mmCIF file of C-alpha atoms and ligand atoms in Angstrom:
data_model
loop_
_atom_site.group_PDB
_atom_site.id
_atom_site.type_symbol
_atom_site.label_atom_id
_atom_site.label_comp_id
_atom_site.label_asym_id
_atom_site.label_seq_id
_atom_site.Cartn_x
_atom_site.Cartn_y
_atom_site.Cartn_z
ATOM 1 C CA MET A 1 82.057 107.108 105.601
ATOM 2 C CA SER A 2 85.266 106.667 103.597
ATOM 3 C CA ALA A 3 88.054 104.301 104.609
ATOM 4 C CA VAL A 4 91.459 105.867 105.238
ATOM 5 C CA LEU A 5 93.333 102.679 106.170
ATOM 6 C CA ARG A 6 92.258 99.130 105.392
ATOM 7 C CA ALA A 7 93.910 95.865 106.389
ATOM 8 C CA ASP A 8 92.965 92.709 104.501
ATOM 9 C CA ASP A 9 93.736 89.219 105.681
ATOM 10 C CA LEU A 10 96.964 90.072 107.531
ATOM 11 C CA GLU A 11 99.100 87.110 108.528
ATOM 12 C CA ARG A 12 102.220 87.098 110.621
ATOM 13 C CA GLY A 13 103.946 84.254 112.460
ATOM 14 C CA PHE A 14 106.870 84.485 114.883
ATOM 15 C CA PRO A 15 109.220 81.665 115.820
ATOM 16 C CA GLY A 16 108.091 80.254 119.172
ATOM 17 C CA ARG A 17 110.181 78.825 122.000
ATOM 18 C CA ARG A 18 111.123 75.140 122.335
ATOM 19 C CA SER A 19 111.952 73.471 125.600
ATOM 20 C CA PHE A 20 115.433 71.979 125.993
ATOM 21 C CA GLY A 21 113.917 68.485 125.676
ATOM 22 C CA GLU A 22 112.148 69.448 122.440
ATOM 23 C CA MET A 23 115.412 70.770 121.046
ATOM 24 C CA LEU A 24 117.222 67.539 121.931
ATOM 25 C CA ARG A 25 114.508 65.513 120.235
ATOM 26 C CA GLY A 26 114.969 67.665 117.137
ATOM 27 C CA ARG A 27 111.406 69.027 117.235
ATOM 28 C CA PRO A 28 110.925 71.858 114.722
ATOM 29 C CA ARG A 29 110.556 75.343 116.137
ATOM 30 C CA PRO A 30 106.851 76.054 116.707
ATOM 31 C CA VAL A 31 105.218 79.112 115.158
ATOM 32 C CA VAL A 32 103.276 81.729 117.108
ATOM 33 C CA GLN A 33 100.615 82.821 114.677
ATOM 34 C CA ALA A 34 100.240 86.393 115.967
ATOM 35 C CA LEU A 35 97.969 87.361 113.059
ATOM 36 C CA ALA A 36 95.909 84.686 111.353
ATOM 37 C CA GLY A 37 93.916 86.582 108.725
ATOM 38 C CA VAL A 38 93.063 89.951 110.299
ATOM 39 C CA SER A 39 90.894 92.381 108.330
ATOM 40 C CA LEU A 40 89.891 95.832 109.587
ATOM 41 C CA THR A 41 88.910 99.224 108.252
ATOM 42 C CA LEU A 42 89.652 102.600 109.819
ATOM 43 C CA ASN A 43 87.234 105.264 108.600
ATOM 44 C CA ARG A 44 88.322 108.849 108.096
ATOM 45 C CA GLY A 45 87.872 111.001 111.201
ATOM 46 C CA GLU A 46 86.808 108.033 113.312
ATOM 47 C CA THR A 47 88.342 105.930 116.092
ATOM 48 C CA LEU A 48 88.622 102.180 115.638
ATOM 49 C CA ALA A 49 89.402 100.380 118.889
ATOM 50 C CA VAL A 50 91.193 97.035 118.824
ATOM 51 C CA VAL A 51 90.547 95.045 121.995
ATOM 52 C CA GLY A 52 91.295 91.593 123.382
ATOM 53 C CA GLU A 53 93.339 89.761 125.977
ATOM 54 C CA SER A 54 97.102 89.952 126.250
ATOM 55 C CA GLY A 55 98.886 88.204 123.387
ATOM 56 C CA CYS A 56 95.941 88.213 120.967
ATOM 57 C CA GLY A 57 97.901 90.211 118.381
ATOM 58 C CA LYS A 58 96.819 93.820 118.975
ATOM 59 C CA SER A 59 100.318 95.320 118.966
ATOM 60 C CA THR A 60 101.317 93.157 116.014
ATOM 61 C CA VAL A 61 98.471 94.689 113.974
ATOM 62 C CA ALA A 62 99.489 98.186 115.076
ATOM 63 C CA ARG A 63 103.155 97.599 114.225
ATOM 64 C CA ALA A 64 102.330 96.024 110.892
ATOM 65 C CA LEU A 65 100.223 99.048 109.948
ATOM 66 C CA VAL A 66 103.146 101.437 110.473
ATOM 67 C CA ARG A 67 105.505 98.954 108.808
ATOM 68 C CA LEU A 68 107.562 98.360 111.928
ATOM 69 C CA ILE A 69 107.207 94.656 111.178
ATOM 70 C CA ASP A 70 106.758 92.767 107.928
ATOM 71 C CA LEU A 71 103.796 90.576 107.117
ATOM 72 C CA ASP A 72 103.779 87.023 105.797
ATOM 73 C CA ALA A 73 100.623 87.737 103.811
ATOM 74 C CA GLY A 74 97.819 90.240 103.410
ATOM 75 C CA GLN A 75 97.442 93.765 102.186
ATOM 76 C CA ILE A 76 97.341 97.220 103.772
ATOM 77 C CA ASP A 77 95.611 99.886 101.774
ATOM 78 C CA PHE A 78 96.079 103.616 102.495
ATOM 79 C CA GLU A 79 94.009 105.907 100.318
ATOM 80 C CA GLY A 80 93.944 103.339 97.541
ATOM 81 C CA GLN A 81 97.681 102.486 97.666
ATOM 82 C CA ASP A 82 99.156 99.153 98.749
ATOM 83 C CA VAL A 83 101.354 100.176 101.673
ATOM 84 C CA ARG A 84 103.485 97.023 101.428
ATOM 85 C CA THR A 85 104.827 98.123 98.047
ATOM 86 C CA LEU A 86 105.848 101.656 99.126
ATOM 87 C CA ARG A 87 109.560 102.486 98.858
ATOM 88 C CA GLY A 88 111.760 105.593 99.168
ATOM 89 C CA GLU A 89 109.957 108.924 99.195
ATOM 90 C CA ALA A 90 106.495 107.310 99.068
ATOM 91 C CA LEU A 91 107.307 105.266 102.195
ATOM 92 C CA ARG A 92 108.670 108.339 103.971
ATOM 93 C CA ARG A 93 105.466 110.191 103.166
ATOM 94 C CA TYR A 94 103.408 107.284 104.503
ATOM 95 C CA ASN A 95 105.507 107.190 107.678
ATOM 96 C CA ARG A 96 104.735 110.859 108.211
ATOM 97 C CA ARG A 97 101.019 110.574 107.547
ATOM 98 C CA VAL A 98 100.502 107.518 109.766
ATOM 99 C CA GLN A 99 102.065 108.067 113.194
ATOM 100 C CA MET A 100 102.322 105.710 116.138
ATOM 101 C CA VAL A 101 102.361 106.439 119.882
ATOM 102 C CA PHE A 102 103.451 103.682 122.272
ATOM 103 C CA GLN A 103 102.494 102.592 125.794
ATOM 104 C CA ASP A 104 105.788 103.691 127.313
ATOM 105 C CA PRO A 105 106.583 107.251 126.262
ATOM 106 C CA TYR A 106 109.742 107.203 128.348
ATOM 107 C CA GLY A 107 111.111 104.385 126.241
ATOM 108 C CA SER A 108 110.275 106.178 123.001
ATOM 109 C CA LEU A 109 111.559 109.658 123.998
ATOM 110 C CA ASN A 110 115.293 110.324 123.915
ATOM 111 C CA PRO A 111 116.176 110.993 127.601
ATOM 112 C CA ARG A 112 119.075 113.286 126.630
ATOM 113 C CA MET A 113 117.067 115.568 124.368
ATOM 114 C CA THR A 114 114.926 118.406 125.692
ATOM 115 C CA VAL A 115 111.271 118.369 124.730
ATOM 116 C CA GLY A 116 111.923 121.324 122.436
ATOM 117 C CA GLU A 117 114.736 119.433 120.670
ATOM 118 C CA THR A 118 112.554 116.330 120.301
ATOM 119 C CA LEU A 119 109.733 118.308 118.706
ATOM 120 C CA ALA A 120 112.147 120.320 116.551
ATOM 121 C CA GLU A 121 113.713 117.095 115.296
ATOM 122 C CA ALA A 122 110.322 115.776 114.178
ATOM 123 C CA LEU A 123 109.585 119.091 112.438
ATOM 124 C CA ASN A 124 113.003 119.174 110.730
ATOM 125 C CA VAL A 125 113.114 115.540 109.567
ATOM 126 C CA HIS A 126 109.977 116.086 107.533
ATOM 127 C CA ARG A 127 110.705 119.785 106.796
ATOM 128 C CA MET A 128 107.337 120.780 108.214
ATOM 129 C CA VAL A 129 108.196 124.497 108.643
ATOM 130 C CA PRO A 130 111.076 126.775 107.554
ATOM 131 C CA PRO A 131 113.982 126.759 110.096
ATOM 132 C CA GLY A 132 113.079 130.233 111.364
ATOM 133 C CA GLN A 133 109.603 129.072 112.380
ATOM 134 C CA VAL A 134 110.570 125.917 114.293
ATOM 135 C CA ALA A 135 110.631 127.507 117.763
ATOM 136 C CA GLY A 136 107.218 129.080 117.214
ATOM 137 C CA ARG A 137 105.753 125.793 116.017
ATOM 138 C CA VAL A 138 107.212 123.972 119.053
ATOM 139 C CA ALA A 139 105.400 126.461 121.305
ATOM 140 C CA GLU A 140 102.146 125.894 119.374
ATOM 141 C CA LEU A 141 102.468 122.129 119.713
ATOM 142 C CA LEU A 142 103.023 122.391 123.470
ATOM 143 C CA ALA A 143 99.924 124.566 123.756
ATOM 144 C CA LEU A 144 97.961 122.079 121.619
ATOM 145 C CA VAL A 145 98.645 119.259 124.100
ATOM 146 C CA ARG A 146 98.222 121.643 127.043
ATOM 147 C CA LEU A 147 101.768 121.621 128.353
ATOM 148 C CA PRO A 148 103.341 124.787 129.818
ATOM 149 C CA ALA A 149 105.453 126.809 127.372
ATOM 150 C CA ASP A 150 108.616 126.356 129.478
ATOM 151 C CA SER A 151 108.422 122.560 128.881
ATOM 152 C CA ALA A 152 110.535 123.035 125.748
ATOM 153 C CA ALA A 153 113.724 123.517 127.789
ATOM 154 C CA ARG A 154 113.179 120.484 130.032
ATOM 155 C CA LEU A 155 114.181 116.825 129.763
ATOM 156 C CA PRO A 156 111.665 113.923 129.677
ATOM 157 C CA HIS A 157 112.512 112.705 133.203
ATOM 158 C CA GLU A 158 111.277 116.006 134.629
ATOM 159 C CA PHE A 159 107.694 115.147 133.600
ATOM 160 C CA SER A 160 104.997 112.844 134.983
ATOM 161 C CA GLY A 161 103.832 109.794 132.992
ATOM 162 C CA GLY A 162 100.756 111.619 131.699
ATOM 163 C CA GLN A 163 102.822 114.652 130.672
ATOM 164 C CA ARG A 164 105.335 112.424 128.877
ATOM 165 C CA GLN A 165 102.470 110.861 126.960
ATOM 166 C CA ARG A 166 101.387 114.394 125.939
ATOM 167 C CA ILE A 167 104.934 115.013 124.674
ATOM 168 C CA ALA A 168 104.783 111.789 122.627
ATOM 169 C CA ILE A 169 101.417 112.863 121.204
ATOM 170 C CA ALA A 170 102.796 116.337 120.401
ATOM 171 C CA ARG A 171 105.728 114.727 118.573
ATOM 172 C CA ALA A 172 103.334 112.587 116.540
ATOM 173 C CA LEU A 173 101.129 115.611 115.737
ATOM 174 C CA ALA A 174 104.168 117.735 114.771
ATOM 175 C CA VAL A 175 104.248 116.081 111.361
ATOM 176 C CA GLU A 176 100.513 116.677 110.778
ATOM 177 C CA PRO A 177 99.472 113.049 110.346
ATOM 178 C CA GLU A 178 96.089 111.877 109.112
ATOM 179 C CA VAL A 179 96.197 108.697 111.174
ATOM 180 C CA LEU A 180 97.334 108.121 114.744
ATOM 181 C CA ILE A 181 97.980 104.557 115.885
ATOM 182 C CA ALA A 182 97.840 104.498 119.682
ATOM 183 C CA ASP A 183 99.014 101.266 121.336
ATOM 184 C CA GLU A 184 97.867 101.100 124.986
ATOM 185 C CA ILE A 185 98.825 104.737 125.421
ATOM 186 C CA VAL A 186 96.908 105.201 128.680
ATOM 187 C CA SER A 187 97.376 101.733 130.181
ATOM 188 C CA ALA A 188 100.241 102.766 132.447
ATOM 189 C CA LEU A 189 98.492 105.908 133.736
ATOM 190 C CA ASP A 190 96.217 106.609 136.728
ATOM 191 C CA VAL A 191 92.517 106.716 135.924
ATOM 192 C CA SER A 192 92.235 110.515 136.306
ATOM 193 C CA VAL A 193 95.244 111.053 134.033
ATOM 194 C CA GLN A 194 93.826 108.518 131.559
ATOM 195 C CA ALA A 195 90.674 110.624 131.272
ATOM 196 C CA GLN A 196 92.733 113.747 130.506
ATOM 197 C CA ILE A 197 94.645 111.993 127.722
ATOM 198 C CA LEU A 198 91.449 110.516 126.255
ATOM 199 C CA ASN A 199 89.805 113.948 126.268
ATOM 200 C CA LEU A 200 92.890 115.347 124.572
ATOM 201 C CA LEU A 201 92.582 112.711 121.836
ATOM 202 C CA LEU A 202 88.881 113.481 121.365
ATOM 203 C CA ASP A 203 89.714 117.168 121.103
ATOM 204 C CA MET A 204 92.514 116.498 118.574
ATOM 205 C CA GLN A 205 90.174 114.347 116.524
ATOM 206 C CA GLU A 206 87.580 117.105 116.407
ATOM 207 C CA ARG A 207 90.031 119.903 115.657
ATOM 208 C CA LEU A 208 92.356 118.099 113.246
ATOM 209 C CA GLY A 209 90.039 115.455 111.772
ATOM 210 C CA LEU A 210 92.413 112.704 112.936
ATOM 211 C CA SER A 211 91.604 109.053 112.313
ATOM 212 C CA ILE A 212 92.695 106.972 115.305
ATOM 213 C CA LEU A 213 93.397 103.273 115.697
ATOM 214 C CA PHE A 214 93.257 102.783 119.445
ATOM 215 C CA VAL A 215 94.645 99.562 120.895
ATOM 216 C CA SER A 216 93.533 98.737 124.430
ATOM 217 C CA HIS A 217 92.736 95.780 126.642
ATOM 218 C CA ASP A 218 90.458 98.028 128.745
ATOM 219 C CA LEU A 219 86.891 98.198 127.463
ATOM 220 C CA ARG A 220 85.980 101.097 129.770
ATOM 221 C CA VAL A 221 88.573 103.243 128.048
ATOM 222 C CA VAL A 222 87.415 102.138 124.606
ATOM 223 C CA ARG A 223 83.791 102.988 125.308
ATOM 224 C CA HIS A 224 84.855 106.580 125.872
ATOM 225 C CA LEU A 225 86.068 107.224 122.385
ATOM 226 C CA ALA A 226 85.541 104.410 119.851
ATOM 227 C CA HIS A 227 83.257 104.688 116.847
ATOM 228 C CA GLN A 228 84.057 101.124 115.742
ATOM 229 C CA VAL A 229 85.426 98.218 117.774
ATOM 230 C CA ALA A 230 87.325 95.120 116.632
ATOM 231 C CA VAL A 231 87.522 92.280 119.156
ATOM 232 C CA MET A 232 90.523 89.980 118.683
ATOM 233 C CA TYR A 233 91.106 86.457 119.961
ATOM 234 C CA LEU A 234 94.284 84.449 119.230
ATOM 235 C CA GLY A 235 95.273 86.407 116.145
ATOM 236 C CA ARG A 236 91.771 86.726 114.670
ATOM 237 C CA VAL A 237 89.061 89.381 114.657
ATOM 238 C CA VAL A 238 86.026 87.581 116.089
ATOM 239 C CA GLU A 239 83.631 90.539 116.129
ATOM 240 C CA LEU A 240 83.716 93.965 114.559
ATOM 241 C CA GLY A 241 81.122 96.679 114.471
ATOM 242 C CA PRO A 242 79.885 100.111 115.485
ATOM 243 C CA ALA A 243 80.753 100.683 119.154
ATOM 244 C CA GLU A 244 77.171 101.331 120.235
ATOM 245 C CA ALA A 245 75.870 98.084 118.705
ATOM 246 C CA LEU A 246 78.809 96.066 119.977
ATOM 247 C CA PHE A 247 78.463 97.314 123.552
ATOM 248 C CA GLN A 248 74.660 97.129 123.608
ATOM 249 C CA ARG A 249 74.188 93.939 121.593
ATOM 250 C CA PRO A 250 77.447 91.958 121.606
ATOM 251 C CA LYS A 251 77.120 88.941 119.310
ATOM 252 C CA HIS A 252 80.215 86.834 119.933
ATOM 253 C CA PRO A 253 80.324 84.800 123.168
ATOM 254 C CA TYR A 254 83.871 86.106 123.704
ATOM 255 C CA THR A 255 82.759 89.753 123.449
ATOM 256 C CA GLN A 256 79.864 88.998 125.794
ATOM 257 C CA ALA A 257 82.295 87.454 128.283
ATOM 258 C CA LEU A 258 84.712 90.392 128.023
ATOM 259 C CA LEU A 259 81.863 92.788 128.718
ATOM 260 C CA ARG A 260 80.723 90.760 131.688
ATOM 261 C CA ALA A 261 84.274 90.894 133.019
ATOM 262 C CA ALA A 262 83.996 94.707 132.967
ATOM 263 C CA PRO A 263 80.724 95.019 134.954
ATOM 264 C CA LYS A 264 80.377 98.792 134.837
ATOM 265 C CA LEU A 265 79.980 98.517 131.085
ATOM 266 C CA ALA A 266 77.280 95.898 131.212
ATOM 267 C CA THR A 267 74.305 98.070 130.360
ATOM 268 C CA GLY A 268 72.953 96.529 127.164
ATOM 269 C CA PRO A 269 70.567 93.607 126.894
ATOM 270 C CA GLY A 270 73.356 91.359 125.566
ATOM 271 C CA SER A 271 75.349 91.898 128.699
ATOM 272 C CA ARG A 272 72.427 90.632 130.775
ATOM 273 C CA SER A 273 72.396 87.400 128.769
ATOM 274 C CA THR A 274 73.059 84.110 130.464
ATOM 275 C CA ALA A 275 76.565 83.843 128.972
ATOM 276 C CA ALA A 276 79.099 83.104 131.687
ATOM 277 C CA ALA A 277 81.990 85.488 132.316
ATOM 278 C CA LEU A 278 85.359 84.588 130.845
ATOM 279 C CA THR A 279 86.702 81.386 132.368
ATOM 280 C CA GLY A 280 89.519 78.979 131.639
ATOM 281 C CA GLU A 281 93.069 79.480 130.488
ATOM 282 C CA LEU A 282 93.861 81.369 127.322
ATOM 283 C CA PRO A 283 95.300 78.675 124.996
ATOM 284 C CA SER A 284 98.890 79.034 123.843
ATOM 285 C CA PRO A 285 99.143 80.876 120.520
ATOM 286 C CA MET A 286 101.562 78.094 119.489
ATOM 287 C CA ASN A 287 98.791 75.573 119.901
ATOM 288 C CA VAL A 288 95.575 77.179 118.699
ATOM 289 C CA PRO A 289 92.518 74.943 119.289
ATOM 290 C CA SER A 290 90.936 73.281 116.257
ATOM 291 C CA GLY A 291 87.660 74.542 114.796
ATOM 292 C CA CYS A 292 86.668 77.751 116.564
ATOM 293 C CA PRO A 293 89.719 78.834 118.591
ATOM 294 C CA PHE A 294 87.383 79.976 121.394
ATOM 295 C CA HIS A 295 85.656 76.596 121.807
ATOM 296 C CA THR A 296 87.772 75.566 124.818
ATOM 297 C CA ARG A 297 86.356 78.478 126.835
ATOM 298 C CA CYS A 298 83.027 79.165 125.181
ATOM 299 C CA PRO A 299 79.904 78.670 127.310
ATOM 300 C CA GLU A 300 77.822 78.223 124.125
ATOM 301 C CA ALA A 301 80.104 75.689 122.390
ATOM 302 C CA PHE A 302 78.498 72.692 120.678
ATOM 303 C CA PRO A 303 80.187 69.723 118.933
ATOM 304 C CA ARG A 304 80.709 71.398 115.554
ATOM 305 C CA CYS A 305 82.678 74.220 117.204
ATOM 306 C CA ALA A 306 85.660 71.920 117.859
ATOM 307 C CA GLN A 307 85.729 70.669 114.264
ATOM 308 C CA GLU A 308 84.913 73.474 111.861
ATOM 309 C CA ARG A 309 86.277 77.000 111.630
ATOM 310 C CA PRO A 310 83.314 79.384 111.868
ATOM 311 C CA ARG A 311 82.802 81.829 109.020
ATOM 312 C CA LEU A 312 82.134 85.546 109.035
ATOM 313 C CA HIS A 313 78.487 86.638 109.308
ATOM 314 C CA LEU A 314 77.175 90.119 108.590
ATOM 315 C CA ASP A 315 74.272 91.466 110.614
ATOM 316 C CA PRO A 316 71.281 91.422 108.246
ATOM 317 C CA VAL A 317 70.184 94.910 109.360
ATOM 318 C CA ASP A 318 73.570 96.623 109.825
ATOM 319 C CA GLN A 319 76.213 94.896 107.710
ATOM 320 C CA ARG A 320 78.989 96.833 109.430
ATOM 321 C CA HIS A 321 78.420 94.549 112.440
ATOM 322 C CA GLN A 322 80.273 91.284 111.764
ATOM 323 C CA VAL A 323 80.782 88.173 113.839
ATOM 324 C CA THR A 324 82.654 84.909 113.297
ATOM 325 C CA CYS A 325 80.719 82.218 115.143
ATOM 326 C CA HIS A 326 78.694 79.102 114.289
ATOM 327 C CA LEU A 327 75.750 80.381 116.334
ATOM 328 C CA TYR A 328 74.932 82.623 113.392
ATOM 329 C CA ASP A 329 74.915 79.817 110.800
ATOM 330 C CA GLY A 330 71.768 78.744 108.976
ATOM 331 C CA PRO A 331 68.540 78.123 110.863
ATOM 332 C CA MET A 332 70.174 78.692 114.260
ATOM 333 C CA ALA A 333 71.086 82.234 113.297
ATOM 334 C CA ILE A 334 67.778 83.872 114.150
ATOM 335 C CA ALA A 335 67.616 82.299 117.602
ATOM 336 C CA ALA A 336 71.239 83.273 118.278
ATOM 337 C CA VAL A 337 70.760 86.882 117.183
ATOM 338 C CA GLN A 338 67.689 87.122 119.405
ATOM 339 C CA GLY A 339 69.632 85.553 122.270
ATOM 340 C CA ALA A 340 72.535 87.970 121.883
ATOM 341 C CA GLY A 341 70.201 90.953 121.497
ATOM 342 C CA GLY A 342 68.038 90.125 124.541
HETATM 343 N N1 ATP B 401 108.907 89.926 117.981
HETATM 344 C C1 ATP B 401 108.264 88.840 118.407
HETATM 345 N N2 ATP B 401 108.890 87.634 118.505
HETATM 346 C C2 ATP B 401 108.247 86.511 118.919
HETATM 347 N N3 ATP B 401 106.940 86.505 119.262
HETATM 348 C C3 ATP B 401 106.259 87.672 119.201
HETATM 349 C C4 ATP B 401 106.877 88.894 118.762
HETATM 350 N N4 ATP B 401 105.948 89.890 118.807
HETATM 351 C C5 ATP B 401 104.806 89.302 119.234
HETATM 352 N N5 ATP B 401 104.993 87.986 119.468
HETATM 353 C C6 ATP B 401 103.974 87.031 119.935
HETATM 354 O O1 ATP B 401 102.812 87.220 119.143
HETATM 355 C C7 ATP B 401 101.641 87.146 119.938
HETATM 356 C C8 ATP B 401 100.877 88.449 119.813
HETATM 357 O O2 ATP B 401 101.629 89.463 120.443
HETATM 358 P P1 ATP B 401 101.138 90.979 120.563
HETATM 359 O O3 ATP B 401 102.229 91.741 121.203
HETATM 360 O O4 ATP B 401 100.673 91.449 119.230
HETATM 361 O O5 ATP B 401 99.877 90.830 121.548
HETATM 362 P P2 ATP B 401 99.038 91.978 122.266
HETATM 363 O O6 ATP B 401 97.607 91.683 121.983
HETATM 364 O O7 ATP B 401 99.542 93.315 121.891
HETATM 365 O O8 ATP B 401 99.301 91.678 123.806
HETATM 366 P P3 ATP B 401 99.432 92.708 125.056
HETATM 367 O O9 ATP B 401 98.001 93.056 125.445
HETATM 368 O O10 ATP B 401 100.102 91.902 126.097
HETATM 369 O O11 ATP B 401 100.214 93.884 124.617
HETATM 370 C C9 ATP B 401 102.098 86.843 121.345
HETATM 371 O O12 ATP B 401 102.026 85.458 121.566
HETATM 372 C C10 ATP B 401 103.537 87.323 121.352
HETATM 373 O O13 ATP B 401 104.308 86.573 122.284
HETATM 374 S S1 SF4 B 402 81.728 79.065 117.082
HETATM 375 FE FE1 SF4 B 402 81.076 77.837 118.836
HETATM 376 S S2 SF4 B 402 82.811 77.887 120.261
HETATM 377 FE FE2 SF4 B 402 83.104 79.530 118.764
HETATM 378 S S3 SF4 B 402 82.246 81.293 119.749
HETATM 379 FE FE3 SF4 B 402 80.635 80.439 118.468
HETATM 380 S S4 SF4 B 402 79.502 79.056 119.825
HETATM 381 FE FE4 SF4 B 402 81.429 79.526 120.854
HETATM 382 MG MG1 MG B 403 100.385 94.894 122.973
#
């Protein structure tokens, strides 16, 4: 399986808020480390889901990949090119080939432009078809996302949330991208509408060979379509692996807790483990706990966890399955793997 998009060790901090008292005392502005060394690979024609609680850095990864925000460090590789160095025409080409769809399609669609104008604009900006063929291509795109042909003459507010998300997807597909970055694109929709959009994505992937990076906090949604899953916690990827293995045999105590918090998913032996469901407050990203950032909530934590950062471990049988946790260190590793696997 070849990689289409690879992120290596991405780092990005944002200035955090100070209280009035902290300002008076001249305390320096704290830093929110939204990404603290994130590495991921999106394989061609596959879906990589990025999951985790609110604020763990999912959208920051997505935005960094489409260059909506700059990075402090790290590298993004697209088909062997370092995306951070792209300028001019090469950057424009990248921006066409890697498209993003957002949670709120209403916010990203121009309310004063008809759907036809919105799609035509996307086609024209990148000169996708000769001017005489734009109207025909708009009709094809509407059919592709299963919207009625007369949608072209209507304004975004005339559509439901699910239909607006189809329009946003059609606009992204208009420029024939290889990669679609979808940030919580079904989170605001009813469950039945969610299923329609997910099926549409699966269909697009099959027909167009799209590679999809799918950001979601909802594991039920992810299970539907992910080939690979990356679990994030406080700006770090704590577990990454093939979806089947990760759902059936979650290794990281955080993944196990997330799965237990979504009971309908808990079918694998790992989910029947004795690990407690997720408890305790999510620490502030301005004050990340020492050692393993999860140690303040981890039911398996032992003294070393508060002192030493855990390192990345590859599953000895399937090296695509990776986990960052001390339970997999040295002689304890075998017991831990057995414990996580049931
Ligand atoms: N532009 C910004 N300025 C300041 N802080 C930011 C900015 N963007 C993100 N952050 C902070 O970085 C951290 C990660 O944010 P991010 O939006 O990536 O999380 P997320 O996983 O997408 O969360 P959610 O599930 O709520 O969408 C958060 O603490 C957030 O407050
Ligand atoms: S390193 Fe320790 S605290 Fe962190 S997840 Fe593993 S067992 Fe829990
Ligand atoms: Mg987000």
